[in-house]
Amino acid sequence: MTDPDFQRARTPEAKRARENAILAAAERLATANGVRAVTVTAIADEVGMHKSAMLRYFETREDIFLRLAADGWQEWSAEVRSRLDAVRPYADAAGPEREKAARSIAGVLAHSLVARPLFCDLLAHTPLNLERNVSLDTVRAFKLRAIAEVAEIGTALRAVTPLDADQARSVAVTATSMAGALWQMAAPGTTLRAFYETDPELCHSVVEVEPRLTDILAALLTGYAVASTTPPVGD
């Protein structure tokens, strides 16, 4: 229910507080119902504002979710880097030990993503629509934040693997790209997921995101490690 007497924020502090309230409302709704289902009107109702008043703080619905996506990148990056600090480097490992180490790192990336359902949902929607209905300045600001976090994760990966900078960035980008895609395929908590699980002829369509993502990233890490340590032909 919107409040007709809702007052516009007049100070920078009040504006930030109002923006945070809008972001929190969008986060609650998207966590409960999925990003796709949340409208700008629903967000305004949740925070107790008229839609026109709320759009003084954000350009569009997509602007709100793009801000949440940027925050998600920062939070995910911080956790991954913290957890990779505890991983034993495997630059000199070979054979089964290298594969085991690669799978451990893949598990860190996969688990930290699956533990953030809203971020996984946002990762899929970002290129599909969130970047399509905002100003170019907003897109640029978002992209720069995401690129910076990918670089930070790449540096952390290079500290525990023999990967070069491009390979490490590729692992981080693959992790988030596949997490977004697999999350949509898995459709957790939806009627579609329940339908797949209860139909004997369709149960093979059920996607378990964490093990699938771990397998993909482990294969990528192992392949890059082999390429990094294999001498060129003729040496």
PDB file of C-alpha atoms in Angstrom:
ATOM      1  CA  MET A   1       0.000   0.000   0.000  1.00  0.00           C
ATOM      2  CA  THR A   2       1.537   3.328  -1.051  1.00  0.00           C
ATOM      3  CA  ASP A   3       1.476   6.376   1.184  1.00  0.00           C
ATOM      4  CA  PRO A   4       0.131   9.510  -0.554  1.00  0.00           C
ATOM      5  CA  ASP A   5       2.016  11.639   1.974  1.00  0.00           C
ATOM      6  CA  PHE A   6       5.359   9.904   1.387  1.00  0.00           C
ATOM      7  CA  GLN A   7       7.936  12.713   1.469  1.00  0.00           C
ATOM      8  CA  ARG A   8      10.779  13.043  -0.994  1.00  0.00           C
ATOM      9  CA  ALA A   9      14.251  12.770   0.532  1.00  0.00           C
ATOM     10  CA  ARG A  10      15.812  16.215   0.844  1.00  0.00           C
ATOM     11  CA  THR A  11      19.357  15.475   2.051  1.00  0.00           C
ATOM     12  CA  PRO A  12      22.081  13.184   0.648  1.00  0.00           C
ATOM     13  CA  GLU A  13      21.763  10.944   3.707  1.00  0.00           C
ATOM     14  CA  ALA A  14      17.999  10.690   3.322  1.00  0.00           C
ATOM     15  CA  LYS A  15      18.396   9.970  -0.395  1.00  0.00           C
ATOM     16  CA  ARG A  16      20.832   7.121   0.322  1.00  0.00           C
ATOM     17  CA  ALA A  17      18.488   5.720   2.957  1.00  0.00           C
ATOM     18  CA  ARG A  18      15.584   5.833   0.495  1.00  0.00           C
ATOM     19  CA  GLU A  19      17.675   4.146  -2.221  1.00  0.00           C
ATOM     20  CA  ASN A  20      18.718   1.429   0.230  1.00  0.00           C
ATOM     21  CA  ALA A  21      15.082   0.853   1.197  1.00  0.00           C
ATOM     22  CA  ILE A  22      14.147   0.442  -2.478  1.00  0.00           C
ATOM     23  CA  LEU A  23      17.036  -1.963  -3.088  1.00  0.00           C
ATOM     24  CA  ALA A  24      16.105  -3.993  -0.005  1.00  0.00           C
ATOM     25  CA  ALA A  25      12.482  -4.217  -1.146  1.00  0.00           C
ATOM     26  CA  ALA A  26      13.518  -5.375  -4.624  1.00  0.00           C
ATOM     27  CA  GLU A  27      15.875  -7.918  -3.103  1.00  0.00           C
ATOM     28  CA  ARG A  28      13.151  -9.372  -0.870  1.00  0.00           C
ATOM     29  CA  LEU A  29      10.683  -9.686  -3.730  1.00  0.00           C
ATOM     30  CA  ALA A  30      13.196 -11.154  -6.180  1.00  0.00           C
ATOM     31  CA  THR A  31      14.480 -13.650  -3.620  1.00  0.00           C
ATOM     32  CA  ALA A  32      10.936 -14.839  -2.972  1.00  0.00           C
ATOM     33  CA  ASN A  33       9.564 -14.777  -6.521  1.00  0.00           C
ATOM     34  CA  GLY A  34      12.487 -14.538  -8.948  1.00  0.00           C
ATOM     35  CA  VAL A  35      13.735 -11.466 -10.798  1.00  0.00           C
ATOM     36  CA  ARG A  36      11.504 -12.090 -13.825  1.00  0.00           C
ATOM     37  CA  ALA A  37       8.303 -11.810 -11.773  1.00  0.00           C
ATOM     38  CA  VAL A  38       9.063  -8.545  -9.965  1.00  0.00           C
ATOM     39  CA  THR A  39       7.543  -5.371 -11.415  1.00  0.00           C
ATOM     40  CA  VAL A  40       8.399  -1.782 -10.634  1.00  0.00           C
ATOM     41  CA  THR A  41       4.892  -1.370  -9.182  1.00  0.00           C
ATOM     42  CA  ALA A  42       5.459  -4.299  -6.818  1.00  0.00           C
ATOM     43  CA  ILE A  43       8.711  -2.765  -5.614  1.00  0.00           C
ATOM     44  CA  ALA A  44       7.044   0.588  -5.028  1.00  0.00           C
ATOM     45  CA  ASP A  45       4.224  -1.070  -3.077  1.00  0.00           C
ATOM     46  CA  GLU A  46       6.715  -3.066  -1.010  1.00  0.00           C
ATOM     47  CA  VAL A  47       8.612   0.044   0.026  1.00  0.00           C
ATOM     48  CA  GLY A  48       5.451   2.136   0.448  1.00  0.00           C
ATOM     49  CA  MET A  49       5.935   4.662  -2.356  1.00  0.00           C
ATOM     50  CA  HIS A  50       4.132   5.716  -5.486  1.00  0.00           C
ATOM     51  CA  LYS A  51       5.854   4.330  -8.583  1.00  0.00           C
ATOM     52  CA  SER A  52       6.469   7.821  -9.963  1.00  0.00           C
ATOM     53  CA  ALA A  53       8.126   8.864  -6.709  1.00  0.00           C
ATOM     54  CA  MET A  54      10.333   5.783  -6.642  1.00  0.00           C
ATOM     55  CA  LEU A  55      11.546   6.432 -10.169  1.00  0.00           C
ATOM     56  CA  ARG A  56      13.103   9.677  -8.965  1.00  0.00           C
ATOM     57  CA  TYR A  57      15.752   7.507  -7.301  1.00  0.00           C
ATOM     58  CA  PHE A  58      16.316   4.923 -10.036  1.00  0.00           C
ATOM     59  CA  GLU A  59      15.898   5.244 -13.794  1.00  0.00           C
ATOM     60  CA  THR A  60      13.930   2.021 -14.236  1.00  0.00           C
ATOM     61  CA  ARG A  61      13.211  -1.375 -12.723  1.00  0.00           C
ATOM     62  CA  GLU A  62      16.316  -2.624 -14.537  1.00  0.00           C
ATOM     63  CA  ASP A  63      18.432   0.059 -12.890  1.00  0.00           C
ATOM     64  CA  ILE A  64      17.397  -1.250  -9.474  1.00  0.00           C
ATOM     65  CA  PHE A  65      18.339  -4.830 -10.301  1.00  0.00           C
ATOM     66  CA  LEU A  66      21.552  -3.802 -12.025  1.00  0.00           C
ATOM     67  CA  ARG A  67      22.601  -2.109  -8.786  1.00  0.00           C
ATOM     68  CA  LEU A  68      21.838  -5.321  -6.895  1.00  0.00           C
ATOM     69  CA  ALA A  69      23.869  -7.262  -9.462  1.00  0.00           C
ATOM     70  CA  ALA A  70      26.852  -4.943  -8.968  1.00  0.00           C
ATOM     71  CA  ASP A  71      26.626  -5.400  -5.204  1.00  0.00           C
ATOM     72  CA  GLY A  72      26.381  -9.152  -5.778  1.00  0.00           C
ATOM     73  CA  TRP A  73      29.595  -9.133  -7.786  1.00  0.00           C
ATOM     74  CA  GLN A  74      31.418  -7.351  -4.984  1.00  0.00           C
ATOM     75  CA  GLU A  75      30.118  -9.678  -2.269  1.00  0.00           C
ATOM     76  CA  TRP A  76      30.806 -12.844  -4.269  1.00  0.00           C
ATOM     77  CA  SER A  77      34.317 -11.691  -5.183  1.00  0.00           C
ATOM     78  CA  ALA A  78      35.166 -10.957  -1.542  1.00  0.00           C
ATOM     79  CA  GLU A  79      34.087 -14.433  -0.438  1.00  0.00           C
ATOM     80  CA  VAL A  80      35.905 -16.225  -3.256  1.00  0.00           C
ATOM     81  CA  ARG A  81      39.142 -14.374  -2.595  1.00  0.00           C
ATOM     82  CA  SER A  82      38.885 -15.080   1.118  1.00  0.00           C
ATOM     83  CA  ARG A  83      38.326 -18.797   0.531  1.00  0.00           C
ATOM     84  CA  LEU A  84      41.072 -19.078  -2.086  1.00  0.00           C
ATOM     85  CA  ASP A  85      43.547 -17.692   0.447  1.00  0.00           C
ATOM     86  CA  ALA A  86      43.208 -21.017   2.288  1.00  0.00           C
ATOM     87  CA  VAL A  87      43.737 -23.184  -0.818  1.00  0.00           C
ATOM     88  CA  ARG A  88      47.094 -24.869  -1.321  1.00  0.00           C
ATOM     89  CA  PRO A  89      48.731 -23.807  -4.632  1.00  0.00           C
ATOM     90  CA  TYR A  90      49.036 -26.562  -7.224  1.00  0.00           C
ATOM     91  CA  ALA A  91      51.454 -25.103  -9.756  1.00  0.00           C
ATOM     92  CA  ASP A  92      53.879 -27.987  -9.194  1.00  0.00           C
ATOM     93  CA  ALA A  93      51.293 -30.748  -8.755  1.00  0.00           C
ATOM     94  CA  ALA A  94      50.844 -33.390 -11.447  1.00  0.00           C
ATOM     95  CA  GLY A  95      48.376 -36.085 -12.440  1.00  0.00           C
ATOM     96  CA  PRO A  96      45.700 -36.979  -9.887  1.00  0.00           C
ATOM     97  CA  GLU A  97      46.961 -34.411  -7.381  1.00  0.00           C
ATOM     98  CA  ARG A  98      46.581 -31.598  -9.888  1.00  0.00           C
ATOM     99  CA  GLU A  99      43.086 -32.773 -10.811  1.00  0.00           C
ATOM    100  CA  LYS A 100      42.140 -32.991  -7.141  1.00  0.00           C
ATOM    101  CA  ALA A 101      43.427 -29.468  -6.515  1.00  0.00           C
ATOM    102  CA  ALA A 102      41.617 -28.120  -9.565  1.00  0.00           C
ATOM    103  CA  ARG A 103      38.374 -29.700  -8.400  1.00  0.00           C
ATOM    104  CA  SER A 104      38.801 -28.149  -4.958  1.00  0.00           C
ATOM    105  CA  ILE A 105      39.147 -24.691  -6.479  1.00  0.00           C
ATOM    106  CA  ALA A 106      36.215 -25.363  -8.812  1.00  0.00           C
ATOM    107  CA  GLY A 107      34.174 -26.330  -5.762  1.00  0.00           C
ATOM    108  CA  VAL A 108      34.990 -23.020  -4.057  1.00  0.00           C
ATOM    109  CA  LEU A 109      33.736 -21.087  -7.080  1.00  0.00           C
ATOM    110  CA  ALA A 110      30.632 -23.226  -7.621  1.00  0.00           C
ATOM    111  CA  HIS A 111      29.540 -23.421  -3.992  1.00  0.00           C
ATOM    112  CA  SER A 112      29.966 -19.695  -3.403  1.00  0.00           C
ATOM    113  CA  LEU A 113      27.755 -18.971  -6.414  1.00  0.00           C
ATOM    114  CA  VAL A 114      25.011 -21.479  -5.582  1.00  0.00           C
ATOM    115  CA  ALA A 115      24.936 -20.064  -2.050  1.00  0.00           C
ATOM    116  CA  ARG A 116      23.762 -16.791  -3.664  1.00  0.00           C
ATOM    117  CA  PRO A 117      20.500 -17.669  -5.468  1.00  0.00           C
ATOM    118  CA  LEU A 118      19.555 -14.080  -6.239  1.00  0.00           C
ATOM    119  CA  PHE A 119      23.000 -13.336  -7.680  1.00  0.00           C
ATOM    120  CA  CYS A 120      22.739 -16.412  -9.926  1.00  0.00           C
ATOM    121  CA  ASP A 121      19.327 -15.228 -11.101  1.00  0.00           C
ATOM    122  CA  LEU A 122      20.651 -11.725 -11.743  1.00  0.00           C
ATOM    123  CA  LEU A 123      23.631 -13.074 -13.690  1.00  0.00           C
ATOM    124  CA  ALA A 124      21.275 -14.502 -16.299  1.00  0.00           C
ATOM    125  CA  HIS A 125      19.079 -11.420 -16.516  1.00  0.00           C
ATOM    126  CA  THR A 126      21.930  -8.904 -16.722  1.00  0.00           C
ATOM    127  CA  PRO A 127      22.812  -9.371 -20.431  1.00  0.00           C
ATOM    128  CA  LEU A 128      19.260 -10.318 -21.410  1.00  0.00           C
ATOM    129  CA  ASN A 129      17.451  -7.250 -20.145  1.00  0.00           C
ATOM    130  CA  LEU A 130      19.004  -5.386 -17.204  1.00  0.00           C
ATOM    131  CA  GLU A 131      21.593  -3.670 -19.422  1.00  0.00           C
ATOM    132  CA  ARG A 132      18.965  -2.895 -22.094  1.00  0.00           C
ATOM    133  CA  ASN A 133      16.711  -0.401 -20.321  1.00  0.00           C
ATOM    134  CA  VAL A 134      19.132   1.922 -18.541  1.00  0.00           C
ATOM    135  CA  SER A 135      21.399   4.770 -19.606  1.00  0.00           C
ATOM    136  CA  LEU A 136      24.799   4.049 -21.126  1.00  0.00           C
ATOM    137  CA  ASP A 137      26.430   5.738 -18.129  1.00  0.00           C
ATOM    138  CA  THR A 138      24.678   3.248 -15.836  1.00  0.00           C
ATOM    139  CA  VAL A 139      25.795   0.318 -17.986  1.00  0.00           C
ATOM    140  CA  ARG A 140      29.367   1.605 -17.973  1.00  0.00           C
ATOM    141  CA  ALA A 141      29.427   2.013 -14.191  1.00  0.00           C
ATOM    142  CA  PHE A 142      28.108  -1.520 -13.743  1.00  0.00           C
ATOM    143  CA  LYS A 143      30.541  -3.033 -16.242  1.00  0.00           C
ATOM    144  CA  LEU A 144      33.521  -1.340 -14.622  1.00  0.00           C
ATOM    145  CA  ARG A 145      32.554  -2.753 -11.217  1.00  0.00           C
ATOM    146  CA  ALA A 146      32.115  -6.260 -12.608  1.00  0.00           C
ATOM    147  CA  ILE A 147      35.379  -6.101 -14.585  1.00  0.00           C
ATOM    148  CA  ALA A 148      37.248  -4.947 -11.484  1.00  0.00           C
ATOM    149  CA  GLU A 149      35.911  -7.909  -9.474  1.00  0.00           C
ATOM    150  CA  VAL A 150      36.798 -10.358 -12.255  1.00  0.00           C
ATOM    151  CA  ALA A 151      40.343  -8.977 -12.200  1.00  0.00           C
ATOM    152  CA  GLU A 152      40.542  -9.390  -8.414  1.00  0.00           C
ATOM    153  CA  ILE A 153      39.336 -12.985  -8.627  1.00  0.00           C
ATOM    154  CA  GLY A 154      41.777 -13.620 -11.464  1.00  0.00           C
ATOM    155  CA  THR A 155      44.655 -12.436  -9.295  1.00  0.00           C
ATOM    156  CA  ALA A 156      43.520 -14.740  -6.481  1.00  0.00           C
ATOM    157  CA  LEU A 157      43.275 -17.686  -8.900  1.00  0.00           C
ATOM    158  CA  ARG A 158      46.772 -17.050 -10.245  1.00  0.00           C
ATOM    159  CA  ALA A 159      48.136 -17.256  -6.703  1.00  0.00           C
ATOM    160  CA  VAL A 160      46.973 -20.889  -6.386  1.00  0.00           C
ATOM    161  CA  THR A 161      47.189 -22.146  -9.986  1.00  0.00           C
ATOM    162  CA  PRO A 162      49.670 -22.038 -12.893  1.00  0.00           C
ATOM    163  CA  LEU A 163      47.175 -20.081 -15.005  1.00  0.00           C
ATOM    164  CA  ASP A 164      48.116 -16.871 -16.783  1.00  0.00           C
ATOM    165  CA  ALA A 165      46.065 -13.681 -16.441  1.00  0.00           C
ATOM    166  CA  ASP A 166      43.803 -14.348 -19.435  1.00  0.00           C
ATOM    167  CA  GLN A 167      43.115 -17.929 -18.342  1.00  0.00           C
ATOM    168  CA  ALA A 168      42.310 -16.889 -14.776  1.00  0.00           C
ATOM    169  CA  ARG A 169      39.884 -14.217 -15.981  1.00  0.00           C
ATOM    170  CA  SER A 170      38.307 -16.766 -18.307  1.00  0.00           C
ATOM    171  CA  VAL A 171      37.663 -19.110 -15.381  1.00  0.00           C
ATOM    172  CA  ALA A 172      35.935 -16.340 -13.405  1.00  0.00           C
ATOM    173  CA  VAL A 173      33.811 -15.295 -16.391  1.00  0.00           C
ATOM    174  CA  THR A 174      32.919 -18.897 -17.212  1.00  0.00           C
ATOM    175  CA  ALA A 175      31.908 -19.521 -13.594  1.00  0.00           C
ATOM    176  CA  THR A 176      29.446 -16.624 -13.538  1.00  0.00           C
ATOM    177  CA  SER A 177      28.148 -17.147 -17.077  1.00  0.00           C
ATOM    178  CA  MET A 178      27.448 -20.837 -16.503  1.00  0.00           C
ATOM    179  CA  ALA A 179      25.983 -20.191 -13.046  1.00  0.00           C
ATOM    180  CA  GLY A 180      23.443 -17.807 -14.551  1.00  0.00           C
ATOM    181  CA  ALA A 181      22.515 -20.185 -17.364  1.00  0.00           C
ATOM    182  CA  LEU A 182      22.357 -23.315 -15.214  1.00  0.00           C
ATOM    183  CA  TRP A 183      20.275 -21.530 -12.573  1.00  0.00           C
ATOM    184  CA  GLN A 184      17.614 -20.742 -15.153  1.00  0.00           C
ATOM    185  CA  MET A 185      17.672 -24.330 -16.405  1.00  0.00           C
ATOM    186  CA  ALA A 186      17.405 -25.675 -12.858  1.00  0.00           C
ATOM    187  CA  ALA A 187      14.408 -23.431 -12.059  1.00  0.00           C
ATOM    188  CA  PRO A 188      14.703 -24.106  -8.308  1.00  0.00           C
ATOM    189  CA  GLY A 189      11.549 -23.639  -6.250  1.00  0.00           C
ATOM    190  CA  THR A 190       9.289 -23.279  -9.294  1.00  0.00           C
ATOM    191  CA  THR A 191       6.313 -25.234 -10.589  1.00  0.00           C
ATOM    192  CA  LEU A 192       8.412 -26.211 -13.589  1.00  0.00           C
ATOM    193  CA  ARG A 193      11.060 -27.784 -11.366  1.00  0.00           C
ATOM    194  CA  ALA A 194       8.423 -29.743  -9.448  1.00  0.00           C
ATOM    195  CA  PHE A 195       6.920 -30.883 -12.741  1.00  0.00           C
ATOM    196  CA  TYR A 196      10.267 -32.222 -13.959  1.00  0.00           C
ATOM    197  CA  GLU A 197      10.942 -33.976 -10.659  1.00  0.00           C
ATOM    198  CA  THR A 198       7.590 -35.792 -10.563  1.00  0.00           C
ATOM    199  CA  ASP A 199       7.374 -36.869 -14.211  1.00  0.00           C
ATOM    200  CA  PRO A 200       9.356 -40.114 -14.758  1.00  0.00           C
ATOM    201  CA  GLU A 201       9.924 -39.288 -18.417  1.00  0.00           C
ATOM    202  CA  LEU A 202      11.246 -35.805 -17.675  1.00  0.00           C
ATOM    203  CA  CYS A 203      13.188 -36.295 -14.445  1.00  0.00           C
ATOM    204  CA  HIS A 204      16.440 -36.445 -16.430  1.00  0.00           C
ATOM    205  CA  SER A 205      15.834 -32.754 -17.241  1.00  0.00           C
ATOM    206  CA  VAL A 206      16.436 -31.769 -13.619  1.00  0.00           C
ATOM    207  CA  VAL A 207      19.668 -29.764 -13.366  1.00  0.00           C
ATOM    208  CA  GLU A 208      21.692 -29.782 -10.150  1.00  0.00           C
ATOM    209  CA  VAL A 209      23.678 -26.579 -10.454  1.00  0.00           C
ATOM    210  CA  GLU A 210      26.562 -27.035  -8.000  1.00  0.00           C
ATOM    211  CA  PRO A 211      27.877 -30.441  -9.169  1.00  0.00           C
ATOM    212  CA  ARG A 212      27.372 -29.527 -12.833  1.00  0.00           C
ATOM    213  CA  LEU A 213      29.182 -26.220 -12.425  1.00  0.00           C
ATOM    214  CA  THR A 214      31.965 -27.855 -10.409  1.00  0.00           C
ATOM    215  CA  ASP A 215      32.552 -30.403 -13.190  1.00  0.00           C
ATOM    216  CA  ILE A 216      32.740 -27.688 -15.857  1.00  0.00           C
ATOM    217  CA  LEU A 217      35.147 -25.496 -13.904  1.00  0.00           C
ATOM    218  CA  ALA A 218      37.329 -28.404 -12.805  1.00  0.00           C
ATOM    219  CA  ALA A 219      37.726 -29.486 -16.438  1.00  0.00           C
ATOM    220  CA  LEU A 220      38.579 -25.926 -17.472  1.00  0.00           C
ATOM    221  CA  LEU A 221      41.106 -25.456 -14.667  1.00  0.00           C
ATOM    222  CA  THR A 222      42.742 -28.826 -15.374  1.00  0.00           C
ATOM    223  CA  GLY A 223      42.940 -28.134 -19.097  1.00  0.00           C
ATOM    224  CA  TYR A 224      44.471 -24.709 -18.585  1.00  0.00           C
ATOM    225  CA  ALA A 225      46.958 -26.123 -16.085  1.00  0.00           C
ATOM    226  CA  VAL A 226      48.064 -28.820 -18.536  1.00  0.00           C
ATOM    227  CA  ALA A 227      48.451 -26.235 -21.303  1.00  0.00           C
ATOM    228  CA  SER A 228      50.470 -23.992 -19.009  1.00  0.00           C
ATOM    229  CA  THR A 229      52.936 -26.717 -18.053  1.00  0.00           C
ATOM    230  CA  THR A 230      53.282 -28.504 -21.417  1.00  0.00           C
ATOM    231  CA  PRO A 231      56.411 -27.444 -23.359  1.00  0.00           C
ATOM    232  CA  PRO A 232      55.809 -26.293 -26.940  1.00  0.00           C
ATOM    233  CA  VAL A 233      56.366 -28.898 -29.668  1.00  0.00           C
ATOM    234  CA  GLY A 234      59.999 -28.934 -30.752  1.00  0.00           C
ATOM    235  CA  ASP A 235      61.488 -27.908 -27.399  1.00  0.00           C
TER     236      ASP A 235
END
